[in-house]
């Protein structure tokens, strides 16, 4: 959770959230997955996602889960954000999920970061 100060009220607000999934796996106990990254529209482009992901990476490393995987909707702004945060593009799965907006099928774009090796493009 990332806190920021509301410029009008001066009070603290939750400006963004992210969650990290650490599923039980015999073959990949070092893997983790980003499940949700969301920043309130009025706090976007202020480095909130960057701070959230930096904290998430610290947590993943501390939990022994340094191989971080994530997917995002193909064509969404987030597809451009993750490479800027150091994530490596893996590929696109077409027709991966149902859009909550209109029920249409959309693709998923996959990324990863391996904190054991540093970022490798
Ligand atoms: C995607 C999202 C999380 C980005 O959050 P943010 O707090 O605005 O991102 P930041 O300000 O930390 O920006 C991180 C980097 O991405 C860049 N960036 C941010 N939004 C961008 C956009 N729409 N297009 C291209 N680049 C963008 C920033 O310039 C910055 O790059 P830099 O480090 O080279 O300066 C936010 O727009 C959001 O919540 N979108 C809706 C939900 C969503 O798509 N979540 C991801 C689902 S997987």
Short mmCIF file of C-alpha atoms and ligand atoms in Angstrom, two decimals:
data_model
loop_
_atom_site.label_atom_id
_atom_site.label_comp_id
_atom_site.label_asym_id
_atom_site.label_seq_id
_atom_site.Cartn_x
_atom_site.Cartn_y
_atom_site.Cartn_z
CA UNK A 1 0.00 0.00 0.00
CA UNK A 2 1.40 3.41 -0.93
CA UNK A 3 0.37 6.45 1.07
CA UNK A 4 0.36 9.96 -0.31
CA UNK A 5 -0.83 13.29 0.93
CA UNK A 6 -4.00 14.77 -0.54
CA UNK A 7 -2.97 18.25 -1.76
CA UNK A 8 -6.39 19.73 -0.87
CA UNK A 9 -6.95 18.27 2.60
CA UNK A 10 -3.33 17.53 3.55
CA UNK A 11 -4.56 14.18 4.89
CA UNK A 12 -2.95 10.85 4.05
CA UNK A 13 -4.68 8.73 1.39
CA UNK A 14 -4.04 5.29 -0.03
CA UNK A 15 -2.76 6.26 -3.48
CA UNK A 16 -2.10 2.74 -4.74
CA UNK A 17 -1.95 -0.93 -3.92
CA UNK A 18 -0.12 -4.00 -5.12
CA UNK A 19 -0.30 -7.63 -4.01
CA UNK A 20 2.20 -10.44 -4.29
CA UNK A 21 1.12 -14.06 -4.54
CA UNK A 22 3.51 -16.71 -3.24
CA UNK A 23 1.92 -20.01 -4.26
CA UNK A 24 3.12 -23.31 -2.84
CA UNK A 25 5.26 -25.04 -5.46
CA UNK A 26 7.68 -27.92 -5.19
CA UNK A 27 9.52 -26.99 -8.38
CA UNK A 28 9.44 -23.22 -7.98
CA UNK A 29 9.44 -22.30 -4.29
CA UNK A 30 11.46 -19.21 -5.32
CA UNK A 31 8.71 -17.85 -7.62
CA UNK A 32 6.15 -15.14 -6.87
CA UNK A 33 3.47 -13.37 -8.88
CA UNK A 34 2.22 -9.81 -8.98
CA UNK A 35 -1.56 -10.02 -8.77
CA UNK A 36 -2.79 -6.45 -8.63
CA UNK A 37 -1.15 -3.10 -9.20
CA UNK A 38 -3.48 -0.14 -9.10
CA UNK A 39 -2.83 3.56 -8.61
CA UNK A 40 -5.66 6.07 -8.16
CA UNK A 41 -6.02 8.12 -11.38
CA UNK A 42 -5.24 11.43 -9.65
CA UNK A 43 -1.92 10.05 -8.32
CA UNK A 44 -0.65 8.52 -11.56
CA UNK A 45 2.64 9.56 -13.18
CA UNK A 46 4.02 10.59 -9.78
CA UNK A 47 6.18 7.53 -9.16
CA UNK A 48 3.66 5.69 -6.96
CA UNK A 49 3.79 2.43 -8.98
CA UNK A 50 7.56 2.60 -9.01
CA UNK A 51 7.68 2.88 -5.20
CA UNK A 52 5.10 0.11 -4.80
CA UNK A 53 7.03 -2.26 -7.07
CA UNK A 54 10.33 -1.45 -5.35
CA UNK A 55 8.76 -2.38 -2.01
CA UNK A 56 7.17 -5.50 -3.52
CA UNK A 57 10.61 -6.58 -4.82
CA UNK A 58 12.10 -6.09 -1.33
CA UNK A 59 9.33 -8.24 0.14
CA UNK A 60 9.74 -10.92 -2.54
CA UNK A 61 13.48 -11.05 -1.97
CA UNK A 62 13.05 -11.21 1.80
CA UNK A 63 10.58 -14.07 1.43
CA UNK A 64 12.94 -16.08 -0.77
CA UNK A 65 10.75 -15.45 -3.86
CA UNK A 66 13.14 -13.53 -6.17
CA UNK A 67 11.71 -14.72 -9.49
CA UNK A 68 8.74 -12.37 -10.01
CA UNK A 69 6.21 -13.02 -12.77
CA UNK A 70 3.35 -10.85 -13.93
CA UNK A 71 0.89 -10.37 -16.72
CA UNK A 72 -1.07 -7.39 -17.91
CA UNK A 73 -3.73 -6.67 -20.49
CA UNK A 74 -2.22 -6.42 -23.95
CA UNK A 75 -2.58 -2.87 -25.24
CA UNK A 76 -3.03 -1.34 -21.78
CA UNK A 77 -0.80 1.49 -20.47
CA UNK A 78 0.69 -0.93 -17.93
CA UNK A 79 2.28 -2.80 -20.84
CA UNK A 80 4.50 0.27 -21.33
CA UNK A 81 5.13 0.80 -17.62
CA UNK A 82 6.62 -2.57 -16.65
CA UNK A 83 9.65 -2.38 -18.99
CA UNK A 84 10.38 1.05 -17.49
CA UNK A 85 10.37 -0.58 -14.06
CA UNK A 86 12.96 -3.12 -15.23
CA UNK A 87 10.70 -6.06 -16.14
CA UNK A 88 11.63 -8.26 -19.08
CA UNK A 89 9.04 -8.92 -21.80
CA UNK A 90 8.30 -12.63 -22.28
CA UNK A 91 5.48 -12.76 -24.81
CA UNK A 92 1.79 -12.39 -25.52
CA UNK A 93 -0.98 -14.94 -25.03
CA UNK A 94 -3.89 -14.06 -27.35
CA UNK A 95 -7.49 -14.33 -26.12
CA UNK A 96 -6.32 -14.88 -22.55
CA UNK A 97 -9.10 -13.24 -20.57
CA UNK A 98 -12.57 -11.75 -20.64
CA UNK A 99 -12.77 -7.97 -20.45
CA UNK A 100 -14.90 -6.74 -17.51
CA UNK A 101 -15.79 -3.74 -19.69
CA UNK A 102 -17.53 -5.46 -22.60
CA UNK A 103 -17.04 -9.23 -22.25
CA UNK A 104 -14.68 -9.42 -25.22
CA UNK A 105 -11.59 -11.63 -25.20
CA UNK A 106 -8.26 -9.87 -24.81
CA UNK A 107 -4.61 -10.85 -24.77
CA UNK A 108 -2.19 -11.00 -21.84
CA UNK A 109 1.37 -9.74 -22.01
CA UNK A 110 3.81 -11.57 -19.72
CA UNK A 111 6.87 -10.11 -17.96
CA UNK A 112 9.35 -11.24 -15.34
CA UNK A 113 12.15 -9.98 -13.13
CA UNK A 114 14.77 -12.30 -11.66
CA UNK A 115 16.31 -10.65 -8.62
CA UNK A 116 18.85 -13.50 -8.37
CA UNK A 117 20.54 -12.29 -11.55
CA UNK A 118 19.70 -8.63 -11.75
CA UNK A 119 17.69 -7.48 -14.72
CA UNK A 120 18.70 -9.00 -18.04
CA UNK A 121 17.25 -7.71 -21.26
C1 LIG B 1 -0.14 1.32 -14.69
C2 LIG B 1 -0.14 2.14 -13.40
C3 LIG B 1 -0.12 1.19 -12.20
C4 LIG B 1 1.12 3.07 -13.37
O1 LIG B 1 1.15 3.74 -12.12
P1 LIG B 1 1.92 5.14 -11.92
O2 LIG B 1 2.00 5.39 -10.47
O3 LIG B 1 1.29 6.18 -12.76
O4 LIG B 1 3.37 4.82 -12.50
P2 LIG B 1 4.70 5.62 -12.14
O5 LIG B 1 4.39 7.08 -11.99
O6 LIG B 1 5.39 4.97 -10.99
O7 LIG B 1 5.55 5.45 -13.46
C5 LIG B 1 6.52 4.41 -13.64
C6 LIG B 1 7.14 4.58 -15.02
O8 LIG B 1 6.15 4.30 -16.03
C7 LIG B 1 5.95 5.46 -16.84
N1 LIG B 1 4.51 5.55 -17.13
C8 LIG B 1 3.49 5.73 -16.25
N2 LIG B 1 2.30 5.71 -16.87
C9 LIG B 1 2.58 5.53 -18.19
C10 LIG B 1 1.76 5.41 -19.36
N3 LIG B 1 0.41 5.50 -19.30
N4 LIG B 1 2.36 5.17 -20.55
C11 LIG B 1 3.71 5.09 -20.65
N5 LIG B 1 4.55 5.18 -19.57
C12 LIG B 1 3.97 5.40 -18.36
C13 LIG B 1 6.44 6.64 -16.03
O9 LIG B 1 6.87 7.71 -16.85
C14 LIG B 1 7.63 6.00 -15.30
O10 LIG B 1 8.74 5.87 -16.18
P3 LIG B 1 10.20 6.39 -15.76
O11 LIG B 1 10.58 5.58 -14.52
O12 LIG B 1 11.03 6.08 -16.95
O13 LIG B 1 10.02 7.83 -15.45
C15 LIG B 1 -1.41 3.05 -13.32
O14 LIG B 1 -1.52 3.78 -14.52
C16 LIG B 1 -2.70 2.26 -13.10
O15 LIG B 1 -3.07 1.99 -11.95
N6 LIG B 1 -3.38 1.89 -14.20
C17 LIG B 1 -4.64 1.15 -14.12
C18 LIG B 1 -4.47 -0.24 -13.54
C19 LIG B 1 -3.47 -1.07 -14.29
O16 LIG B 1 -3.39 -1.05 -15.52
N7 LIG B 1 -2.72 -1.84 -13.49
C20 LIG B 1 -1.77 -2.79 -13.98
C21 LIG B 1 -2.46 -4.12 -14.13
S1 LIG B 1 -1.32 -5.39 -14.29
#
